[in-house]
Amino acid sequence: MDDKLKEDIKKAGKSVELVEEQLERFKKGFPYLAIDRPATKGDGLIQLSEESIDNFIAFYEKQSVDYNMIKFVPASGAASRMFKRLYAFLEEDESQAEKDDFLKTFFDDIHKFAFSQALDKKIQETGTSLDEALKQKQYHAIVKALLLEEGLNYGNLPKGLLDFHDYKSGIKTPVGEHFTEGENYARGTEGKVRLHFTVSPEHQKLFEEHAEKVRKGFNDFEITFSQQKPETDTIAVNPDNTPFYNDDGSLLFRPAGHGALIENLNDLDHDIVFIKNIDNVVPDHLKLKTIHYKKALAGLLMSVQSKLFGYQNQLERNINELELLEIENFAKKDLFLVFKDDYADLDFSEKVGYLQYLLHRPIRICGMVKNTGEPGGGPFWVREEDGSLNLQIAETSQIDPDDKKAQEALKNATHFNPVDLVCGIKDLHGRKYDLIKYRNPETGFITSKSKDGRELKALELPGLWNGAMSDWITLFVEVPLATFNPVKTVNDLLREEHQAG
């Protein structure tokens, strides 16, 4: 690395050593995961009976008052990707609005969107109305009024602050829907509901103002915010892996994906953390199933954790062969842990040490829905270097396209990751784990992006629920597809699941 680059890195307030590692990572890439097989029902994926669901819910409702809980919602994502097709349309002839299926649906059903009232008001400021603009086929004007700064500015707002659901009593944003969810399953110690939103710096004030309005209808809420830490930003490079310089001569550093949020999660000091994406919400009349299963997953966590703490306690004192055997069975049957190859050859004290390592880790319960062809990660058994097997959420890009066994596992995968997690981040003594220690740095991503019309490569840290939680104790549980209703494109809001009326 030459002196000029070192100076430019220091000028940007970054660590030369860390940037050097990142530049090297662009050159060598990330290894693929050693996929053994998909996690399926009866083989790494738990299917709860109705009776066990009821039992876990009852256990949760009885115990929750003693747990300091928080709902952690990644909410920094911009809404611009929702409107990708509409942005492209602004560069096309207006006649496309009556030919393209996506656009035709958007304009034909525009009054079904919760934002249509605000859009109509905004258009009225120009001396016309939404209905009149539709009648006159002023499709570009309508899209501009929705997306651009002089209009509603939806293209530059975060997804969490958009009008999502239209109730007779008023309109709700995703933030508002998370308030309702939190009130129904995340009330812990002191009777408080604690919500934490990760937001971008430019939008935090808007989030704070909106949350203050929403909370007027709720009691005993504690709302906190955090931003992705600038020190987690990674350097961008040109296609030839040389550092990417902005037009003003400064180096380009970019946010390192949702994996950087493990730092934000690590700053929380709570017994149980619910994690759910900002856009995966439904209107009130469809929330019951979500609430039902969230309580069941939390009850399962509490139940497993109480046993886990008991065994952690045993391992801290002298135990005998029979007790060791009992702990081994718990680890294998209840926690789906597959020991390293040479475990049987270890002496007694070494086995105790290995079990202490295995059981003294953060734990997560991950809801999984049946795979319906959605792009994204799923549950797999992954083989580690020591021969042990771990349950991991793997993205398609982490699976070697030339590995026949891995591709067969991908083909036979039955479930999909909807980002529905309940996490225990403390040990039996109430000490919080340092979550950064349980991240696998070899599981990041390299993606293709562009800036100012120039191609670049970006480096993303191990994903929050992927490599950032690689060394957690993981249990996969099947949850209904009805609990997964993300909004990836604006027209997803037209689906029955997002129609509050």
Short mmCIF file of C-alpha atoms in Angstrom, two decimals:
data_model
loop_
_atom_site.label_atom_id
_atom_site.label_comp_id
_atom_site.label_asym_id
_atom_site.label_seq_id
_atom_site.Cartn_x
_atom_site.Cartn_y
_atom_site.Cartn_z
CA MET A 1 0.00 0.00 0.00
CA ASP A 2 1.56 3.31 -1.05
CA ASP A 3 1.90 6.35 1.22
CA LYS A 4 -0.77 8.39 -0.61
CA LEU A 5 -3.39 5.69 -0.05
CA LYS A 6 -2.44 5.46 3.62
CA GLU A 7 -2.83 9.22 3.97
CA ASP A 8 -6.21 9.15 2.18
CA ILE A 9 -7.41 6.38 4.53
CA LYS A 10 -6.32 8.35 7.60
CA LYS A 11 -7.96 11.47 6.17
CA ALA A 12 -11.21 9.50 5.97
CA GLY A 13 -10.81 8.60 9.65
CA LYS A 14 -10.40 4.88 8.97
CA SER A 15 -7.91 2.26 10.16
CA VAL A 16 -5.13 1.58 7.64
CA GLU A 17 -4.78 -1.99 8.91
CA LEU A 18 -8.52 -2.68 8.60
CA VAL A 19 -8.75 -1.20 5.10
CA GLU A 20 -5.73 -3.26 4.07
CA GLU A 21 -7.61 -6.39 5.20
CA GLN A 22 -10.68 -5.30 3.23
CA LEU A 23 -8.67 -4.70 0.05
CA GLU A 24 -7.12 -8.15 0.42
CA ARG A 25 -10.62 -9.62 0.87
CA PHE A 26 -11.71 -8.19 -2.49
CA LYS A 27 -8.81 -10.02 -4.13
CA LYS A 28 -9.27 -13.42 -2.51
CA GLY A 29 -13.06 -13.33 -2.02
CA PHE A 30 -15.02 -15.35 0.55
CA PRO A 31 -15.09 -19.16 0.72
CA TYR A 32 -18.39 -20.94 0.09
CA LEU A 33 -20.09 -22.61 3.02
CA ALA A 34 -19.57 -26.37 3.35
CA ILE A 35 -23.23 -27.26 2.90
CA ASP A 36 -24.01 -30.78 4.09
CA ARG A 37 -27.79 -30.89 3.56
CA PRO A 38 -30.89 -28.74 4.02
CA ALA A 39 -32.54 -28.58 7.44
CA THR A 40 -35.94 -30.20 6.99
CA LYS A 41 -38.76 -31.39 9.24
CA GLY A 42 -37.38 -33.99 11.62
CA ASP A 43 -33.82 -33.17 10.57
CA GLY A 44 -32.93 -29.83 12.12
CA LEU A 45 -36.33 -28.20 11.65
CA ILE A 46 -38.89 -28.39 14.47
CA GLN A 47 -42.59 -28.69 13.69
CA LEU A 48 -44.59 -27.76 16.78
CA SER A 49 -47.86 -29.55 17.54
CA GLU A 50 -50.92 -27.47 18.45
CA GLU A 51 -50.62 -28.74 22.01
CA SER A 52 -46.95 -27.73 22.32
CA ILE A 53 -47.73 -24.31 20.79
CA ASP A 54 -50.43 -23.74 23.44
CA ASN A 55 -48.05 -24.91 26.17
CA PHE A 56 -45.24 -22.62 25.03
CA ILE A 57 -47.63 -19.65 24.79
CA ALA A 58 -48.91 -20.35 28.31
CA PHE A 59 -45.32 -20.66 29.57
CA TYR A 60 -44.39 -17.39 27.86
CA GLU A 61 -47.37 -15.48 29.25
CA LYS A 62 -46.59 -16.69 32.76
CA GLN A 63 -42.86 -15.92 32.57
CA SER A 64 -42.69 -12.77 30.40
CA VAL A 65 -43.17 -10.34 33.29
CA ASP A 66 -39.77 -11.45 34.64
CA TYR A 67 -37.90 -10.84 31.38
CA ASN A 68 -36.47 -7.56 30.15
CA MET A 69 -37.50 -7.83 26.48
CA ILE A 70 -37.00 -5.63 23.44
CA LYS A 71 -38.17 -5.67 19.84
CA PHE A 72 -35.26 -4.93 17.48
CA VAL A 73 -36.38 -3.63 14.07
CA PRO A 74 -33.84 -2.95 11.26
CA ALA A 75 -35.48 0.10 9.68
CA SER A 76 -32.76 2.02 7.85
CA GLY A 77 -33.67 0.67 4.41
CA ALA A 78 -34.70 3.33 1.88
CA ALA A 79 -37.97 2.83 0.04
CA SER A 80 -36.37 3.58 -3.33
CA ARG A 81 -36.12 -0.12 -4.25
CA MET A 82 -39.89 -0.45 -3.78
CA PHE A 83 -40.34 2.04 -6.60
CA LYS A 84 -37.68 0.76 -8.99
CA ARG A 85 -40.21 0.11 -11.79
CA LEU A 86 -41.80 3.54 -11.35
CA TYR A 87 -38.43 5.28 -11.59
CA ALA A 88 -37.72 3.40 -14.82
CA PHE A 89 -41.14 4.44 -16.13
CA LEU A 90 -40.19 8.13 -15.81
CA GLU A 91 -37.61 7.49 -18.55
CA GLU A 92 -40.18 5.78 -20.80
CA ASP A 93 -43.09 6.89 -22.95
CA GLU A 94 -46.29 7.46 -20.93
CA SER A 95 -48.12 4.97 -23.14
CA GLN A 96 -46.25 2.20 -21.26
CA ALA A 97 -48.64 2.81 -18.36
CA GLU A 98 -51.39 1.10 -20.34
CA LYS A 99 -49.23 -1.72 -21.75
CA ASP A 100 -46.93 -2.84 -18.92
CA ASP A 101 -48.69 -5.19 -16.47
CA PHE A 102 -46.98 -3.80 -13.37
CA LEU A 103 -47.75 -0.19 -14.31
CA LYS A 104 -51.31 -1.01 -15.38
CA THR A 105 -51.98 -2.62 -12.01
CA PHE A 106 -50.42 0.32 -10.17
CA PHE A 107 -52.57 2.95 -11.92
CA ASP A 108 -55.78 0.88 -12.11
CA ASP A 109 -55.71 0.19 -8.36
CA ILE A 110 -54.06 3.39 -7.19
CA HIS A 111 -56.99 4.25 -4.87
CA LYS A 112 -56.34 1.02 -2.94
CA PHE A 113 -52.97 2.31 -1.73
CA ALA A 114 -53.00 3.85 1.76
CA PHE A 115 -50.96 6.78 0.39
CA SER A 116 -53.54 7.66 -2.29
CA GLN A 117 -55.21 10.26 -0.02
CA ALA A 118 -51.94 12.09 0.61
CA LEU A 119 -51.08 11.78 -3.10
CA ASP A 120 -54.41 13.32 -4.08
CA LYS A 121 -53.85 16.27 -1.70
CA LYS A 122 -50.37 16.83 -3.10
CA ILE A 123 -51.67 16.81 -6.70
CA GLN A 124 -54.47 19.20 -5.72
CA GLU A 125 -51.78 21.76 -4.84
CA THR A 126 -51.10 21.97 -8.59
CA GLY A 127 -54.72 22.86 -9.34
CA THR A 128 -55.97 19.42 -10.39
CA SER A 129 -56.65 16.07 -8.63
CA LEU A 130 -55.54 12.45 -8.75
CA ASP A 131 -58.72 11.41 -10.57
CA GLU A 132 -58.37 14.21 -13.09
CA ALA A 133 -54.68 13.35 -13.68
CA LEU A 134 -55.68 9.72 -14.32
CA LYS A 135 -58.44 10.82 -16.67
CA GLN A 136 -55.99 13.04 -18.60
CA LYS A 137 -53.42 10.16 -18.62
CA GLN A 138 -50.85 12.33 -16.82
CA TYR A 139 -49.06 9.24 -15.52
CA HIS A 140 -45.62 10.78 -15.25
CA ALA A 141 -47.00 13.68 -13.21
CA ILE A 142 -48.64 11.21 -10.78
CA VAL A 143 -45.40 9.26 -10.29
CA LYS A 144 -43.41 12.46 -9.81
CA ALA A 145 -45.91 13.68 -7.21
CA LEU A 146 -45.39 10.41 -5.35
CA LEU A 147 -41.63 9.96 -5.58
CA LEU A 148 -39.86 13.28 -6.05
CA GLU A 149 -38.86 15.86 -3.46
CA GLU A 150 -41.38 18.42 -4.70
CA GLY A 151 -44.08 15.78 -4.15
CA LEU A 152 -44.47 13.30 -1.29
CA ASN A 153 -40.77 12.41 -1.61
CA TYR A 154 -41.50 8.69 -1.14
CA GLY A 155 -38.46 7.75 -3.21
CA ASN A 156 -36.17 9.29 -0.60
CA LEU A 157 -37.98 8.27 2.57
CA PRO A 158 -37.32 5.12 4.59
CA LYS A 159 -39.83 2.31 4.11
CA GLY A 160 -40.84 2.50 7.78
CA LEU A 161 -42.43 5.95 7.39
CA LEU A 162 -44.63 5.30 4.34
CA ASP A 163 -48.41 5.00 4.54
CA PHE A 164 -48.89 1.22 4.39
CA HIS A 165 -52.36 0.34 5.67
CA ASP A 166 -55.61 2.29 5.42
CA TYR A 167 -57.99 1.74 8.36
CA LYS A 168 -61.34 3.47 8.74
CA SER A 169 -59.89 5.07 11.86
CA GLY A 170 -56.77 6.33 10.09
CA ILE A 171 -53.63 5.30 8.26
CA LYS A 172 -50.75 3.29 9.69
CA THR A 173 -47.08 3.15 8.74
CA PRO A 174 -44.87 0.09 9.35
CA VAL A 175 -43.60 1.86 12.50
CA GLY A 176 -47.18 2.11 13.74
CA GLU A 177 -47.79 -1.58 13.02
CA HIS A 178 -44.69 -2.55 15.01
CA PHE A 179 -46.07 -0.58 17.96
CA THR A 180 -49.24 -2.69 17.82
CA GLU A 181 -47.25 -5.91 17.51
CA GLY A 182 -45.00 -4.93 20.41
CA GLU A 183 -47.98 -4.19 22.63
CA ASN A 184 -49.28 -7.69 21.98
CA TYR A 185 -46.18 -9.84 22.49
CA ALA A 186 -43.20 -7.84 23.78
CA ARG A 187 -44.34 -6.48 27.15
CA GLY A 188 -41.74 -7.42 29.77
CA THR A 189 -40.40 -6.18 33.10
CA GLU A 190 -42.12 -3.15 34.66
CA GLY A 191 -44.98 -3.76 32.21
CA LYS A 192 -43.00 -1.93 29.52
CA VAL A 193 -42.90 -2.51 25.78
CA ARG A 194 -39.43 -1.69 24.48
CA LEU A 195 -38.93 -1.00 20.77
CA HIS A 196 -35.59 -0.32 19.13
CA PHE A 197 -35.32 0.89 15.53
CA THR A 198 -32.03 1.04 13.62
CA VAL A 199 -32.25 4.05 11.31
CA SER A 200 -30.08 6.07 8.94
CA PRO A 201 -28.63 9.36 10.28
CA GLU A 202 -30.57 11.53 7.82
CA HIS A 203 -33.90 10.01 8.87
CA GLN A 204 -33.59 9.67 12.65
CA LYS A 205 -35.33 12.98 13.38
CA LEU A 206 -38.26 11.97 11.14
CA PHE A 207 -38.49 8.61 12.92
CA GLU A 208 -38.39 10.26 16.34
CA GLU A 209 -41.15 12.73 15.42
CA HIS A 210 -43.33 10.01 13.92
CA ALA A 211 -42.79 7.61 16.85
CA GLU A 212 -43.78 10.40 19.25
CA LYS A 213 -47.08 10.84 17.40
CA VAL A 214 -47.75 7.09 17.31
CA ARG A 215 -46.95 6.47 20.97
CA LYS A 216 -49.76 8.79 22.11
CA GLY A 217 -52.13 5.88 21.54
CA PHE A 218 -50.02 3.42 23.57
CA ASN A 219 -49.08 3.06 27.24
CA ASP A 220 -45.75 2.21 28.87
CA PHE A 221 -43.61 2.26 25.73
CA GLU A 222 -39.87 2.83 25.70
CA ILE A 223 -38.59 3.76 22.22
CA THR A 224 -34.90 3.89 21.32
CA PHE A 225 -32.99 4.39 18.09
CA SER A 226 -29.50 3.66 16.85
CA GLN A 227 -27.59 4.19 13.63
CA GLN A 228 -25.28 1.86 11.77
CA LYS A 229 -21.84 2.75 13.13
CA PRO A 230 -19.63 4.66 10.65
CA GLU A 231 -16.62 2.57 11.70
CA THR A 232 -18.31 -0.49 10.20
CA ASP A 233 -18.33 1.13 6.72
CA THR A 234 -16.10 -0.67 4.21
CA ILE A 235 -14.00 0.65 1.35
CA ALA A 236 -15.34 0.36 -2.21
CA VAL A 237 -13.14 -0.70 -5.12
CA ASN A 238 -13.14 -0.51 -8.90
CA PRO A 239 -13.77 -3.73 -10.88
CA ASP A 240 -9.97 -4.29 -10.90
CA ASN A 241 -9.90 -4.16 -7.05
CA THR A 242 -8.15 -0.78 -6.85
CA PRO A 243 -9.65 1.73 -4.36
CA PHE A 244 -12.63 3.69 -5.71
CA TYR A 245 -12.18 7.46 -5.52
CA ASN A 246 -15.08 9.92 -5.59
CA ASP A 247 -15.07 12.78 -8.07
CA ASP A 248 -13.79 15.09 -5.31
CA GLY A 249 -10.71 12.89 -4.81
CA SER A 250 -11.84 11.25 -1.56
CA LEU A 251 -12.04 7.50 -1.02
CA LEU A 252 -15.51 5.95 -1.10
CA PHE A 253 -16.63 4.06 1.99
CA ARG A 254 -20.05 2.40 2.05
CA PRO A 255 -22.35 0.99 4.75
CA ALA A 256 -21.50 -2.70 5.10
CA GLY A 257 -25.00 -4.22 4.91
CA HIS A 258 -27.30 -5.42 7.68
CA GLY A 259 -24.44 -7.48 9.15
CA ALA A 260 -23.04 -4.26 10.58
CA LEU A 261 -26.08 -4.16 12.88
CA ILE A 262 -24.59 -6.91 15.05
CA GLU A 263 -22.73 -3.97 16.66
CA ASN A 264 -26.08 -2.28 17.44
CA LEU A 265 -27.51 -5.52 18.76
CA ASN A 266 -24.40 -5.98 20.88
CA ASP A 267 -25.07 -2.62 22.56
CA LEU A 268 -28.44 -3.81 23.90
CA ASP A 269 -28.63 -5.19 27.43
CA HIS A 270 -31.85 -7.23 27.46
CA ASP A 271 -32.76 -10.82 28.34
CA ILE A 272 -34.72 -11.51 25.17
CA VAL A 273 -34.60 -9.77 21.78
CA PHE A 274 -37.26 -10.17 19.08
CA ILE A 275 -35.92 -9.39 15.59
CA LYS A 276 -38.18 -8.63 12.64
CA ASN A 277 -37.78 -6.53 9.49
CA ILE A 278 -39.59 -3.20 9.21
CA ASP A 279 -41.73 -4.11 6.17
CA ASN A 280 -42.98 -7.52 7.36
CA VAL A 281 -46.24 -6.28 8.91
CA VAL A 282 -49.94 -6.86 8.31
CA PRO A 283 -53.12 -5.00 9.27
CA ASP A 284 -54.68 -5.71 12.68
CA HIS A 285 -57.24 -8.27 11.51
CA LEU A 286 -54.40 -10.55 10.34
CA LYS A 287 -52.03 -10.05 13.29
CA LEU A 288 -53.38 -12.82 15.51
CA LYS A 289 -51.33 -15.60 13.89
CA THR A 290 -48.14 -13.52 14.04
CA ILE A 291 -48.70 -12.75 17.74
CA HIS A 292 -49.60 -16.39 18.43
CA TYR A 293 -46.38 -17.74 16.93
CA LYS A 294 -44.13 -15.00 18.30
CA LYS A 295 -45.27 -15.94 21.81
CA ALA A 296 -44.78 -19.65 21.04
CA LEU A 297 -41.21 -19.05 19.77
CA ALA A 298 -40.42 -16.94 22.84
CA GLY A 299 -41.93 -19.60 25.11
CA LEU A 300 -39.77 -22.24 23.43
CA LEU A 301 -36.69 -20.06 23.95
CA MET A 302 -37.51 -19.55 27.64
CA SER A 303 -38.12 -23.27 28.11
CA VAL A 304 -34.90 -24.38 26.37
CA GLN A 305 -32.92 -21.61 28.05
CA SER A 306 -34.01 -22.66 31.56
CA LYS A 307 -32.68 -26.18 30.86
CA LEU A 308 -29.57 -24.74 29.24
CA PHE A 309 -28.85 -22.57 32.29
CA GLY A 310 -29.26 -25.59 34.55
CA TYR A 311 -26.66 -27.52 32.58
CA GLN A 312 -24.36 -24.51 32.37
CA ASN A 313 -24.54 -24.40 36.15
CA GLN A 314 -23.72 -28.11 36.43
CA LEU A 315 -20.69 -27.72 34.17
CA GLU A 316 -19.31 -25.01 36.46
CA ARG A 317 -18.92 -27.53 39.31
CA ASN A 318 -17.64 -31.11 39.51
CA ILE A 319 -19.87 -33.53 37.59
CA ASN A 320 -19.82 -37.30 37.18
CA GLU A 321 -20.01 -39.56 34.12
CA LEU A 322 -23.79 -39.95 34.37
CA GLU A 323 -24.34 -36.17 34.51
CA LEU A 324 -21.99 -35.72 31.55
CA LEU A 325 -24.04 -38.24 29.56
CA GLU A 326 -27.24 -36.37 30.42
CA ILE A 327 -25.74 -33.06 29.21
CA GLU A 328 -24.51 -34.72 26.00
CA ASN A 329 -28.04 -36.01 25.29
CA PHE A 330 -29.52 -32.55 25.92
CA ALA A 331 -27.00 -30.95 23.55
CA LYS A 332 -27.70 -33.50 20.81
CA LYS A 333 -31.47 -33.94 21.12
CA ASP A 334 -32.72 -30.55 22.34
CA LEU A 335 -30.13 -28.27 20.72
CA PHE A 336 -29.39 -30.31 17.55
CA LEU A 337 -25.65 -30.05 18.18
CA VAL A 338 -23.39 -32.44 16.25
CA PHE A 339 -20.05 -32.84 18.04
CA LYS A 340 -16.63 -32.63 16.44
CA ASP A 341 -15.11 -35.81 14.96
CA ASP A 342 -12.66 -36.56 17.76
CA TYR A 343 -15.04 -35.91 20.68
CA ALA A 344 -15.19 -39.63 21.65
CA ASP A 345 -11.38 -39.70 21.96
CA LEU A 346 -11.25 -36.84 24.48
CA ASP A 347 -10.66 -37.54 28.16
CA PHE A 348 -13.34 -36.63 30.72
CA SER A 349 -12.06 -33.13 31.55
CA GLU A 350 -11.64 -32.29 27.85
CA LYS A 351 -15.24 -33.37 27.20
CA VAL A 352 -16.42 -31.11 30.02
CA GLY A 353 -14.45 -28.20 28.52
CA TYR A 354 -15.89 -28.84 25.05
CA LEU A 355 -19.46 -28.95 26.42
CA GLN A 356 -18.84 -25.73 28.35
CA TYR A 357 -17.84 -24.08 25.07
CA LEU A 358 -20.86 -25.51 23.22
CA LEU A 359 -23.43 -24.47 25.83
CA HIS A 360 -22.02 -21.07 26.83
CA ARG A 361 -23.17 -19.23 23.70
CA PRO A 362 -26.03 -16.93 22.72
CA ILE A 363 -29.12 -18.77 21.51
CA ARG A 364 -31.67 -17.96 18.81
CA ILE A 365 -34.98 -19.47 17.76
CA CYS A 366 -35.58 -18.84 14.04
CA GLY A 367 -39.02 -19.10 12.50
CA MET A 368 -38.92 -20.64 9.00
CA VAL A 369 -41.69 -20.62 6.38
CA LYS A 370 -42.25 -23.08 3.55
CA ASN A 371 -40.26 -22.16 0.45
CA THR A 372 -42.51 -20.61 -2.20
CA GLY A 373 -39.73 -19.48 -4.51
CA GLU A 374 -38.82 -16.23 -2.72
CA PRO A 375 -35.17 -15.20 -3.27
CA GLY A 376 -33.04 -15.34 -0.15
CA GLY A 377 -31.64 -17.59 2.53
CA GLY A 378 -32.80 -20.80 4.08
CA PRO A 379 -31.93 -23.32 6.83
CA PHE A 380 -29.02 -25.68 6.22
CA TRP A 381 -26.66 -28.05 8.01
CA VAL A 382 -23.12 -26.70 7.53
CA ARG A 383 -19.98 -28.74 8.21
CA GLU A 384 -17.18 -27.05 10.15
CA GLU A 385 -13.43 -27.77 9.87
CA ASP A 386 -13.45 -29.93 13.01
CA GLY A 387 -16.12 -32.19 11.53
CA SER A 388 -18.98 -30.80 13.64
CA LEU A 389 -22.24 -29.72 12.01
CA ASN A 390 -24.02 -26.44 12.69
CA LEU A 391 -27.45 -25.16 11.75
CA GLN A 392 -27.01 -21.99 9.67
CA ILE A 393 -29.09 -19.62 7.56
CA ALA A 394 -27.32 -19.62 4.19
CA GLU A 395 -27.90 -17.31 1.22
CA THR A 396 -27.81 -18.70 -2.32
CA SER A 397 -24.64 -16.69 -3.01
CA GLN A 398 -22.87 -18.60 -0.19
CA ILE A 399 -23.49 -21.96 -1.86
CA ASP A 400 -20.89 -23.15 -4.39
CA PRO A 401 -22.51 -23.41 -7.85
CA ASP A 402 -19.93 -26.08 -8.83
CA ASP A 403 -20.48 -28.27 -5.76
CA LYS A 404 -22.97 -30.98 -6.76
CA LYS A 405 -23.77 -31.96 -3.18
CA ALA A 406 -24.36 -28.34 -2.14
CA GLN A 407 -26.53 -27.66 -5.19
CA GLU A 408 -28.54 -30.81 -4.50
CA ALA A 409 -29.08 -29.55 -0.94
CA LEU A 410 -30.23 -26.20 -2.30
CA LYS A 411 -32.60 -27.92 -4.71
CA ASN A 412 -34.09 -30.03 -1.90
CA ALA A 413 -34.45 -27.15 0.57
CA THR A 414 -38.03 -26.95 1.81
CA HIS A 415 -38.01 -23.74 3.86
CA PHE A 416 -37.12 -20.08 3.61
CA ASN A 417 -35.83 -17.49 6.12
CA PRO A 418 -38.44 -14.77 6.77
CA VAL A 419 -36.27 -13.00 9.42
CA ASP A 420 -38.36 -14.01 12.42
CA LEU A 421 -35.98 -14.41 15.36
CA VAL A 422 -36.20 -14.57 19.14
CA CYS A 423 -32.78 -14.32 20.78
CA GLY A 424 -31.29 -14.96 24.21
CA ILE A 425 -28.09 -12.96 24.59
CA LYS A 426 -27.20 -13.54 28.28
CA ASP A 427 -25.80 -16.47 30.26
CA LEU A 428 -27.18 -18.03 33.44
CA HIS A 429 -25.59 -15.29 35.58
CA GLY A 430 -27.25 -12.52 33.55
CA ARG A 431 -23.98 -11.56 31.90
CA LYS A 432 -24.37 -10.44 28.30
CA TYR A 433 -22.37 -12.29 25.71
CA ASP A 434 -20.01 -10.26 23.52
CA LEU A 435 -21.85 -11.03 20.28
CA ILE A 436 -18.92 -9.95 18.09
CA LYS A 437 -17.01 -13.04 19.26
CA TYR A 438 -19.63 -15.32 17.68
CA ARG A 439 -19.36 -13.86 14.18
CA ASN A 440 -17.63 -15.72 11.35
CA PRO A 441 -15.56 -13.16 9.37
CA GLU A 442 -15.23 -15.64 6.49
CA THR A 443 -18.93 -15.31 5.60
CA GLY A 444 -19.18 -11.81 4.14
CA PHE A 445 -20.36 -10.82 0.67
CA ILE A 446 -18.93 -8.94 -2.33
CA THR A 447 -21.58 -7.18 -4.40
CA SER A 448 -21.67 -5.13 -7.60
CA LYS A 449 -22.90 -1.53 -7.32
CA SER A 450 -22.45 1.77 -9.12
CA LYS A 451 -21.88 5.43 -8.24
CA ASP A 452 -21.99 8.44 -10.53
CA GLY A 453 -22.41 6.07 -13.47
CA ARG A 454 -19.25 4.12 -12.58
CA GLU A 455 -19.20 0.43 -11.65
CA LEU A 456 -17.78 -0.57 -8.30
CA LYS A 457 -17.51 -3.54 -5.95
CA ALA A 458 -18.77 -3.28 -2.37
CA LEU A 459 -17.88 -5.37 0.66
CA GLU A 460 -20.63 -6.44 3.04
CA LEU A 461 -19.98 -7.82 6.51
CA PRO A 462 -21.37 -11.25 7.46
CA GLY A 463 -25.18 -10.90 7.39
CA LEU A 464 -26.93 -10.22 10.69
CA TRP A 465 -28.78 -13.56 10.71
CA ASN A 466 -26.13 -15.33 8.58
CA GLY A 467 -22.44 -15.20 9.45
CA ALA A 468 -22.87 -12.57 12.18
CA MET A 469 -24.70 -15.26 14.21
CA SER A 470 -22.68 -18.17 12.83
CA ASP A 471 -21.54 -19.48 16.21
CA TRP A 472 -24.85 -19.11 18.08
CA ILE A 473 -26.91 -22.06 19.31
CA THR A 474 -29.64 -22.20 16.65
CA LEU A 475 -33.07 -23.83 16.58
CA PHE A 476 -35.22 -23.70 13.43
CA VAL A 477 -39.01 -23.85 13.86
CA GLU A 478 -41.64 -23.98 11.14
CA VAL A 479 -44.03 -21.01 11.23
CA PRO A 480 -47.02 -20.37 8.91
CA LEU A 481 -46.54 -18.55 5.62
CA ALA A 482 -49.19 -16.09 6.85
CA THR A 483 -46.58 -14.63 9.23
CA PHE A 484 -44.42 -13.56 6.27
CA ASN A 485 -45.74 -10.58 4.30
CA PRO A 486 -42.84 -8.37 3.18
CA VAL A 487 -43.27 -5.41 0.85
CA LYS A 488 -40.57 -5.60 -1.81
CA THR A 489 -42.37 -3.61 -4.53
CA VAL A 490 -45.06 -0.96 -4.22
CA ASN A 491 -47.63 -3.31 -5.80
CA ASP A 492 -47.15 -5.75 -2.91
CA LEU A 493 -49.28 -3.31 -0.92
CA LEU A 494 -52.19 -4.27 -3.17
CA ARG A 495 -52.10 -7.87 -1.97
CA GLU A 496 -55.04 -8.92 0.18
CA GLU A 497 -52.73 -9.26 3.20
CA HIS A 498 -52.03 -5.50 3.12
CA GLN A 499 -55.58 -4.27 2.56
CA ALA A 500 -56.76 -3.13 5.99
CA GLY A 501 -60.32 -2.49 4.86
#
